[in-house]
């Protein structure tokens, strides 16, 4: 178990493999565990770092948090973790909320990013119907507050993702597990409404567009996160790449996902 102290938190992380540094930033659960199989398939080619984001699972908070700038803090955590490993830059893969963090890392600390793969970021303000989805996520939060985690998560999965993703997410969410409940609560309170509504610094992203490899799951076509990724690619003049599976393809199809991701990274990254 490896821990790095950062301002306001202690981050749990794992490092394995050899080769160029590849940082994997988790999504809504904030937990590194869904990356386990993917990371194992990548360690022959990369030094893979996975971690629990602050406030989730094994990464504890240390003192008061400034939730008004939480995305800044998440991006700073990623940069500090890269530096802690003894590297100046990393290839960065972020999924869902983690992809939003990865994009913000590029705008805030571009020197820390070699290449960036934002996988299905819920950058909803890029969509013509983005406000509809932002309003829907607020409705999900209200349902969570009135009826609890389970019904809110069910509606969220059914409306936002393809059925295969929803099934995989439901299987992974054992609400009898205190860790899972705590992670879900933290996400509902501090991320569900806040992160998808973020307006990115597109001018800065465009200056670093050559570092960005937008990616989405083949099965996610037509869903909001796929569409937002496609819009991001169009704005940056970067071709969208498709990877196996859907929104959680890295967990449901880890071998095929790792092989395709590696092929794209070896083509694009040094």
PDB file of C-alpha atoms in Angstrom, residues 18-243:
ATOM      1  CA  UNK A  18       7.738  -0.759 -16.806  1.00  0.00           C
ATOM      2  CA  UNK A  19       7.952   1.673 -19.673  1.00  0.00           C
ATOM      3  CA  UNK A  20       6.432   5.146 -20.174  1.00  0.00           C
ATOM      4  CA  UNK A  21       4.369   6.395 -17.224  1.00  0.00           C
ATOM      5  CA  UNK A  22       0.619   5.900 -17.708  1.00  0.00           C
ATOM      6  CA  UNK A  23      -1.695   7.454 -15.111  1.00  0.00           C
ATOM      7  CA  UNK A  24      -5.265   6.089 -14.941  1.00  0.00           C
ATOM      8  CA  UNK A  25      -7.801   8.491 -13.370  1.00  0.00           C
ATOM      9  CA  UNK A  26     -11.010   6.792 -12.167  1.00  0.00           C
ATOM     10  CA  UNK A  27     -14.533   8.030 -12.709  1.00  0.00           C
ATOM     11  CA  UNK A  28     -17.580   8.264 -10.470  1.00  0.00           C
ATOM     12  CA  UNK A  29     -16.618   5.625  -7.899  1.00  0.00           C
ATOM     13  CA  UNK A  30     -13.300   7.417  -7.398  1.00  0.00           C
ATOM     14  CA  UNK A  31     -11.782   3.981  -6.775  1.00  0.00           C
ATOM     15  CA  UNK A  32      -8.811   2.392  -8.561  1.00  0.00           C
ATOM     16  CA  UNK A  33     -10.240  -1.140  -8.320  1.00  0.00           C
ATOM     17  CA  UNK A  34     -12.251  -1.070 -11.600  1.00  0.00           C
ATOM     18  CA  UNK A  35      -8.922  -0.520 -13.414  1.00  0.00           C
ATOM     19  CA  UNK A  36      -7.312  -3.682 -11.969  1.00  0.00           C
ATOM     20  CA  UNK A  37      -7.683  -5.958 -14.998  1.00  0.00           C
ATOM     21  CA  UNK A  38      -6.936  -3.168 -17.489  1.00  0.00           C
ATOM     22  CA  UNK A  39      -3.781  -2.186 -15.605  1.00  0.00           C
ATOM     23  CA  UNK A  40      -2.544  -5.778 -15.519  1.00  0.00           C
ATOM     24  CA  UNK A  41      -2.865  -6.019 -19.297  1.00  0.00           C
ATOM     25  CA  UNK A  42      -0.887  -2.790 -19.768  1.00  0.00           C
ATOM     26  CA  UNK A  43       2.036  -3.386 -17.422  1.00  0.00           C
ATOM     27  CA  UNK A  44       4.171  -5.130 -20.058  1.00  0.00           C
ATOM     28  CA  UNK A  45       4.287  -1.878 -22.008  1.00  0.00           C
ATOM     29  CA  UNK A  46       3.809   0.923 -19.453  1.00  0.00           C
ATOM     30  CA  UNK A  47       4.545   1.877 -15.883  1.00  0.00           C
ATOM     31  CA  UNK A  48       0.908   2.043 -14.777  1.00  0.00           C
ATOM     32  CA  UNK A  49      -0.223   4.194 -11.848  1.00  0.00           C
ATOM     33  CA  UNK A  50      -3.733   3.795 -10.450  1.00  0.00           C
ATOM     34  CA  UNK A  51      -5.110   5.627  -7.440  1.00  0.00           C
ATOM     35  CA  UNK A  52      -8.196   6.398  -5.408  1.00  0.00           C
ATOM     36  CA  UNK A  53      -9.228  10.011  -5.791  1.00  0.00           C
ATOM     37  CA  UNK A  54      -9.356  12.080  -2.618  1.00  0.00           C
ATOM     38  CA  UNK A  55     -12.447  11.414  -0.523  1.00  0.00           C
ATOM     39  CA  UNK A  56     -13.013   7.986  -2.061  1.00  0.00           C
ATOM     40  CA  UNK A  57     -12.147   4.538  -0.675  1.00  0.00           C
ATOM     41  CA  UNK A  58      -8.565   4.432   0.619  1.00  0.00           C
ATOM     42  CA  UNK A  59      -7.692   8.108  -0.040  1.00  0.00           C
ATOM     43  CA  UNK A  60      -8.627   9.976   3.110  1.00  0.00           C
ATOM     44  CA  UNK A  61      -9.351  13.655   3.585  1.00  0.00           C
ATOM     45  CA  UNK A  62      -7.179  15.653   5.953  1.00  0.00           C
ATOM     46  CA  UNK A  63      -8.920  18.754   7.277  1.00  0.00           C
ATOM     47  CA  UNK A  64     -11.466  21.089   5.665  1.00  0.00           C
ATOM     48  CA  UNK A  65     -11.908  20.942   1.890  1.00  0.00           C
ATOM     49  CA  UNK A  66     -12.584  23.828  -0.493  1.00  0.00           C
ATOM     50  CA  UNK A  67     -15.362  22.309  -2.565  1.00  0.00           C
ATOM     51  CA  UNK A  68     -15.723  25.502  -4.594  1.00  0.00           C
ATOM     52  CA  UNK A  69     -12.472  24.565  -6.383  1.00  0.00           C
ATOM     53  CA  UNK A  70     -12.637  20.788  -6.164  1.00  0.00           C
ATOM     54  CA  UNK A  71     -11.817  20.219  -9.845  1.00  0.00           C
ATOM     55  CA  UNK A  72      -8.655  22.309  -9.430  1.00  0.00           C
ATOM     56  CA  UNK A  73      -7.748  20.175  -6.424  1.00  0.00           C
ATOM     57  CA  UNK A  74      -8.343  16.917  -8.304  1.00  0.00           C
ATOM     58  CA  UNK A  75      -6.130  18.109 -11.163  1.00  0.00           C
ATOM     59  CA  UNK A  76      -3.435  19.220  -8.723  1.00  0.00           C
ATOM     60  CA  UNK A  77      -3.572  15.804  -7.039  1.00  0.00           C
ATOM     61  CA  UNK A  78      -2.917  14.115 -10.382  1.00  0.00           C
ATOM     62  CA  UNK A  79       0.054  16.403 -11.076  1.00  0.00           C
ATOM     63  CA  UNK A  80       1.522  15.784  -7.621  1.00  0.00           C
ATOM     64  CA  UNK A  81       1.131  12.041  -8.053  1.00  0.00           C
ATOM     65  CA  UNK A  82       3.009  12.182 -11.374  1.00  0.00           C
ATOM     66  CA  UNK A  83       5.806  14.145  -9.708  1.00  0.00           C
ATOM     67  CA  UNK A  84       5.854  11.784  -6.735  1.00  0.00           C
ATOM     68  CA  UNK A  85       6.669   8.873  -9.038  1.00  0.00           C
ATOM     69  CA  UNK A  86       9.793  10.732 -10.152  1.00  0.00           C
ATOM     70  CA  UNK A  87       8.469  11.686 -13.585  1.00  0.00           C
ATOM     71  CA  UNK A  88       7.919  15.101 -15.125  1.00  0.00           C
ATOM     72  CA  UNK A  89       5.176  13.994 -17.508  1.00  0.00           C
ATOM     73  CA  UNK A  90       2.782  11.092 -17.997  1.00  0.00           C
ATOM     74  CA  UNK A  91       0.413   9.675 -20.535  1.00  0.00           C
ATOM     75  CA  UNK A  92      -2.948  10.260 -18.861  1.00  0.00           C
ATOM     76  CA  UNK A  93      -6.109   8.185 -19.312  1.00  0.00           C
ATOM     77  CA  UNK A  94      -9.204   9.401 -17.494  1.00  0.00           C
ATOM     78  CA  UNK A  95     -12.687   7.930 -17.653  1.00  0.00           C
ATOM     79  CA  UNK A  96     -15.994   9.751 -17.122  1.00  0.00           C
ATOM     80  CA  UNK A  97     -15.467  12.234 -14.249  1.00  0.00           C
ATOM     81  CA  UNK A  98     -11.816  11.236 -14.364  1.00  0.00           C
ATOM     82  CA  UNK A  99     -11.713  12.364 -17.996  1.00  0.00           C
ATOM     83  CA  UNK A 100     -12.970  15.791 -16.927  1.00  0.00           C
ATOM     84  CA  UNK A 101     -10.162  15.898 -14.359  1.00  0.00           C
ATOM     85  CA  UNK A 102      -7.666  14.851 -17.019  1.00  0.00           C
ATOM     86  CA  UNK A 103      -8.806  17.631 -19.367  1.00  0.00           C
ATOM     87  CA  UNK A 104      -8.544  20.151 -16.556  1.00  0.00           C
ATOM     88  CA  UNK A 105      -5.075  18.816 -15.752  1.00  0.00           C
ATOM     89  CA  UNK A 106      -4.059  19.595 -19.336  1.00  0.00           C
ATOM     90  CA  UNK A 107      -5.350  23.169 -19.133  1.00  0.00           C
ATOM     91  CA  UNK A 108      -3.936  23.753 -15.638  1.00  0.00           C
ATOM     92  CA  UNK A 109      -0.636  21.849 -15.850  1.00  0.00           C
ATOM     93  CA  UNK A 110       0.060  21.109 -19.533  1.00  0.00           C
ATOM     94  CA  UNK A 111       3.711  20.403 -18.793  1.00  0.00           C
ATOM     95  CA  UNK A 112       2.657  17.319 -16.789  1.00  0.00           C
ATOM     96  CA  UNK A 113       0.828  15.686 -19.709  1.00  0.00           C
ATOM     97  CA  UNK A 114       2.517  13.927 -22.588  1.00  0.00           C
ATOM     98  CA  UNK A 115      -0.623  12.609 -24.241  1.00  0.00           C
ATOM     99  CA  UNK A 116      -4.149  12.575 -22.871  1.00  0.00           C
ATOM    100  CA  UNK A 117      -6.950  10.087 -23.532  1.00  0.00           C
ATOM    101  CA  UNK A 118     -10.235  11.532 -22.208  1.00  0.00           C
ATOM    102  CA  UNK A 119     -12.596   8.543 -22.277  1.00  0.00           C
ATOM    103  CA  UNK A 120     -16.268   9.571 -22.426  1.00  0.00           C
ATOM    104  CA  UNK A 121     -16.046  12.773 -20.364  1.00  0.00           C
ATOM    105  CA  UNK A 122     -19.547  14.007 -19.420  1.00  0.00           C
ATOM    106  CA  UNK A 123     -18.727  17.487 -20.733  1.00  0.00           C
ATOM    107  CA  UNK A 124     -22.398  18.234 -21.169  1.00  0.00           C
ATOM    108  CA  UNK A 125     -22.071  21.937 -21.957  1.00  0.00           C
ATOM    109  CA  UNK A 126     -20.611  20.918 -25.313  1.00  0.00           C
ATOM    110  CA  UNK A 127     -23.987  19.428 -26.335  1.00  0.00           C
ATOM    111  CA  UNK A 128     -26.858  21.379 -27.895  1.00  0.00           C
ATOM    112  CA  UNK A 129     -29.154  19.646 -25.375  1.00  0.00           C
ATOM    113  CA  UNK A 130     -26.603  19.809 -22.587  1.00  0.00           C
ATOM    114  CA  UNK A 131     -28.803  21.831 -20.246  1.00  0.00           C
ATOM    115  CA  UNK A 132     -31.426  19.090 -20.468  1.00  0.00           C
ATOM    116  CA  UNK A 133     -28.883  16.583 -19.144  1.00  0.00           C
ATOM    117  CA  UNK A 134     -27.593  18.958 -16.478  1.00  0.00           C
ATOM    118  CA  UNK A 135     -31.183  19.459 -15.283  1.00  0.00           C
ATOM    119  CA  UNK A 136     -31.705  15.696 -15.329  1.00  0.00           C
ATOM    120  CA  UNK A 137     -28.666  15.147 -13.119  1.00  0.00           C
ATOM    121  CA  UNK A 138     -30.103  17.658 -10.653  1.00  0.00           C
ATOM    122  CA  UNK A 139     -33.319  15.621 -10.681  1.00  0.00           C
ATOM    123  CA  UNK A 140     -31.267  12.508  -9.934  1.00  0.00           C
ATOM    124  CA  UNK A 141     -29.714  14.302  -6.968  1.00  0.00           C
ATOM    125  CA  UNK A 142     -33.166  15.298  -5.686  1.00  0.00           C
ATOM    126  CA  UNK A 143     -34.308  11.669  -5.997  1.00  0.00           C
ATOM    127  CA  UNK A 144     -31.244  10.567  -4.040  1.00  0.00           C
ATOM    128  CA  UNK A 145     -32.074  13.043  -1.287  1.00  0.00           C
ATOM    129  CA  UNK A 146     -35.723  12.017  -1.117  1.00  0.00           C
ATOM    130  CA  UNK A 147     -35.552   8.264  -1.766  1.00  0.00           C
ATOM    131  CA  UNK A 148     -31.957   7.130  -1.325  1.00  0.00           C
ATOM    132  CA  UNK A 149     -29.023   5.901  -3.385  1.00  0.00           C
ATOM    133  CA  UNK A 150     -30.565   2.824  -5.017  1.00  0.00           C
ATOM    134  CA  UNK A 151     -33.503   4.381  -6.902  1.00  0.00           C
ATOM    135  CA  UNK A 152     -31.420   7.386  -7.931  1.00  0.00           C
ATOM    136  CA  UNK A 153     -28.635   5.214  -9.309  1.00  0.00           C
ATOM    137  CA  UNK A 154     -31.123   2.992 -11.139  1.00  0.00           C
ATOM    138  CA  UNK A 155     -32.688   5.934 -12.955  1.00  0.00           C
ATOM    139  CA  UNK A 156     -29.269   7.443 -13.655  1.00  0.00           C
ATOM    140  CA  UNK A 157     -28.013   4.223 -15.258  1.00  0.00           C
ATOM    141  CA  UNK A 158     -31.177   3.583 -17.264  1.00  0.00           C
ATOM    142  CA  UNK A 159     -31.325   7.049 -18.811  1.00  0.00           C
ATOM    143  CA  UNK A 160     -27.625   7.793 -19.326  1.00  0.00           C
ATOM    144  CA  UNK A 161     -26.000   4.552 -20.528  1.00  0.00           C
ATOM    145  CA  UNK A 162     -26.651   1.530 -22.722  1.00  0.00           C
ATOM    146  CA  UNK A 163     -28.197  -1.511 -21.049  1.00  0.00           C
ATOM    147  CA  UNK A 164     -24.948  -3.506 -20.920  1.00  0.00           C
ATOM    148  CA  UNK A 165     -23.234  -0.665 -19.048  1.00  0.00           C
ATOM    149  CA  UNK A 166     -26.151  -0.346 -16.654  1.00  0.00           C
ATOM    150  CA  UNK A 167     -26.040  -4.051 -15.902  1.00  0.00           C
ATOM    151  CA  UNK A 168     -22.292  -3.979 -15.235  1.00  0.00           C
ATOM    152  CA  UNK A 169     -22.594  -0.891 -13.031  1.00  0.00           C
ATOM    153  CA  UNK A 170     -25.452  -2.417 -11.045  1.00  0.00           C
ATOM    154  CA  UNK A 171     -23.450  -5.602 -10.427  1.00  0.00           C
ATOM    155  CA  UNK A 172     -20.514  -3.540  -9.156  1.00  0.00           C
ATOM    156  CA  UNK A 173     -22.639  -1.436  -6.798  1.00  0.00           C
ATOM    157  CA  UNK A 174     -23.150  -3.551  -3.675  1.00  0.00           C
ATOM    158  CA  UNK A 175     -24.824  -1.063  -1.370  1.00  0.00           C
ATOM    159  CA  UNK A 176     -24.414  -3.437   1.562  1.00  0.00           C
ATOM    160  CA  UNK A 177     -20.695  -2.587   1.339  1.00  0.00           C
ATOM    161  CA  UNK A 178     -19.966   0.514   3.481  1.00  0.00           C
ATOM    162  CA  UNK A 179     -17.180   1.605   1.122  1.00  0.00           C
ATOM    163  CA  UNK A 180     -19.504   1.524  -1.887  1.00  0.00           C
ATOM    164  CA  UNK A 181     -22.193   3.473  -0.027  1.00  0.00           C
ATOM    165  CA  UNK A 182     -19.679   6.070   1.160  1.00  0.00           C
ATOM    166  CA  UNK A 183     -18.266   6.519  -2.348  1.00  0.00           C
ATOM    167  CA  UNK A 184     -21.741   6.888  -3.858  1.00  0.00           C
ATOM    168  CA  UNK A 185     -22.740   9.447  -1.223  1.00  0.00           C
ATOM    169  CA  UNK A 186     -19.590  11.498  -1.786  1.00  0.00           C
ATOM    170  CA  UNK A 187     -20.190  11.429  -5.553  1.00  0.00           C
ATOM    171  CA  UNK A 188     -23.835  12.475  -5.215  1.00  0.00           C
ATOM    172  CA  UNK A 189     -22.956  15.369  -2.926  1.00  0.00           C
ATOM    173  CA  UNK A 190     -19.845  16.726  -4.636  1.00  0.00           C
ATOM    174  CA  UNK A 191     -19.685  15.544  -8.258  1.00  0.00           C
ATOM    175  CA  UNK A 192     -22.912  14.460  -9.990  1.00  0.00           C
ATOM    176  CA  UNK A 193     -24.246  18.009 -10.408  1.00  0.00           C
ATOM    177  CA  UNK A 194     -20.991  19.928 -10.348  1.00  0.00           C
ATOM    178  CA  UNK A 195     -18.594  18.228 -12.768  1.00  0.00           C
ATOM    179  CA  UNK A 196     -20.828  17.719 -15.837  1.00  0.00           C
ATOM    180  CA  UNK A 197     -21.818  21.409 -15.698  1.00  0.00           C
ATOM    181  CA  UNK A 198     -18.219  22.660 -15.970  1.00  0.00           C
ATOM    182  CA  UNK A 199     -17.370  24.976 -18.865  1.00  0.00           C
ATOM    183  CA  UNK A 200     -13.875  24.147 -20.078  1.00  0.00           C
ATOM    184  CA  UNK A 201     -11.180  26.569 -21.173  1.00  0.00           C
ATOM    185  CA  UNK A 202     -11.482  25.612 -24.821  1.00  0.00           C
ATOM    186  CA  UNK A 203      -8.884  28.136 -25.978  1.00  0.00           C
ATOM    187  CA  UNK A 204      -6.219  26.466 -23.822  1.00  0.00           C
ATOM    188  CA  UNK A 205      -7.362  22.996 -24.861  1.00  0.00           C
ATOM    189  CA  UNK A 206      -7.078  24.019 -28.514  1.00  0.00           C
ATOM    190  CA  UNK A 207      -3.488  25.161 -27.937  1.00  0.00           C
ATOM    191  CA  UNK A 208      -2.699  21.670 -26.676  1.00  0.00           C
ATOM    192  CA  UNK A 209      -4.993  19.765 -29.023  1.00  0.00           C
ATOM    193  CA  UNK A 210      -2.120  17.729 -30.426  1.00  0.00           C
ATOM    194  CA  UNK A 211      -1.770  16.032 -27.036  1.00  0.00           C
ATOM    195  CA  UNK A 212      -5.424  14.915 -26.914  1.00  0.00           C
ATOM    196  CA  UNK A 213      -6.776  11.553 -28.147  1.00  0.00           C
ATOM    197  CA  UNK A 214     -10.577  11.660 -27.574  1.00  0.00           C
ATOM    198  CA  UNK A 215     -11.984   8.183 -26.988  1.00  0.00           C
ATOM    199  CA  UNK A 216     -15.376   6.567 -26.456  1.00  0.00           C
ATOM    200  CA  UNK A 217     -16.877   3.101 -26.290  1.00  0.00           C
ATOM    201  CA  UNK A 218     -18.209   1.600 -29.513  1.00  0.00           C
ATOM    202  CA  UNK A 219     -21.419   0.529 -27.760  1.00  0.00           C
ATOM    203  CA  UNK A 220     -22.029   4.029 -26.370  1.00  0.00           C
ATOM    204  CA  UNK A 221     -22.960   5.634 -29.690  1.00  0.00           C
ATOM    205  CA  UNK A 222     -25.836   8.062 -29.279  1.00  0.00           C
ATOM    206  CA  UNK A 223     -25.457   8.364 -25.515  1.00  0.00           C
ATOM    207  CA  UNK A 224     -24.558  11.741 -23.941  1.00  0.00           C
ATOM    208  CA  UNK A 225     -20.972  10.952 -22.943  1.00  0.00           C
ATOM    209  CA  UNK A 226     -20.168   9.565 -26.399  1.00  0.00           C
ATOM    210  CA  UNK A 227     -21.742  12.616 -28.036  1.00  0.00           C
ATOM    211  CA  UNK A 228     -19.847  15.007 -25.756  1.00  0.00           C
ATOM    212  CA  UNK A 229     -16.581  13.260 -26.630  1.00  0.00           C
ATOM    213  CA  UNK A 230     -17.361  13.530 -30.327  1.00  0.00           C
ATOM    214  CA  UNK A 231     -18.081  17.262 -29.912  1.00  0.00           C
ATOM    215  CA  UNK A 232     -14.803  17.684 -28.046  1.00  0.00           C
ATOM    216  CA  UNK A 233     -12.966  15.966 -30.877  1.00  0.00           C
ATOM    217  CA  UNK A 234     -14.636  18.208 -33.449  1.00  0.00           C
ATOM    218  CA  UNK A 235     -13.763  21.362 -31.502  1.00  0.00           C
ATOM    219  CA  UNK A 236     -10.126  20.285 -31.182  1.00  0.00           C
ATOM    220  CA  UNK A 237      -9.969  18.911 -34.732  1.00  0.00           C
ATOM    221  CA  UNK A 238      -8.989  15.531 -33.309  1.00  0.00           C
ATOM    222  CA  UNK A 239     -10.409  12.248 -34.550  1.00  0.00           C
ATOM    223  CA  UNK A 240     -12.506  10.310 -32.061  1.00  0.00           C
ATOM    224  CA  UNK A 241     -11.223   6.789 -31.464  1.00  0.00           C
ATOM    225  CA  UNK A 242     -13.544   3.972 -30.446  1.00  0.00           C
ATOM    226  CA  UNK A 243     -12.602   1.329 -27.887  1.00  0.00           C
TER     227      UNK A 243
END
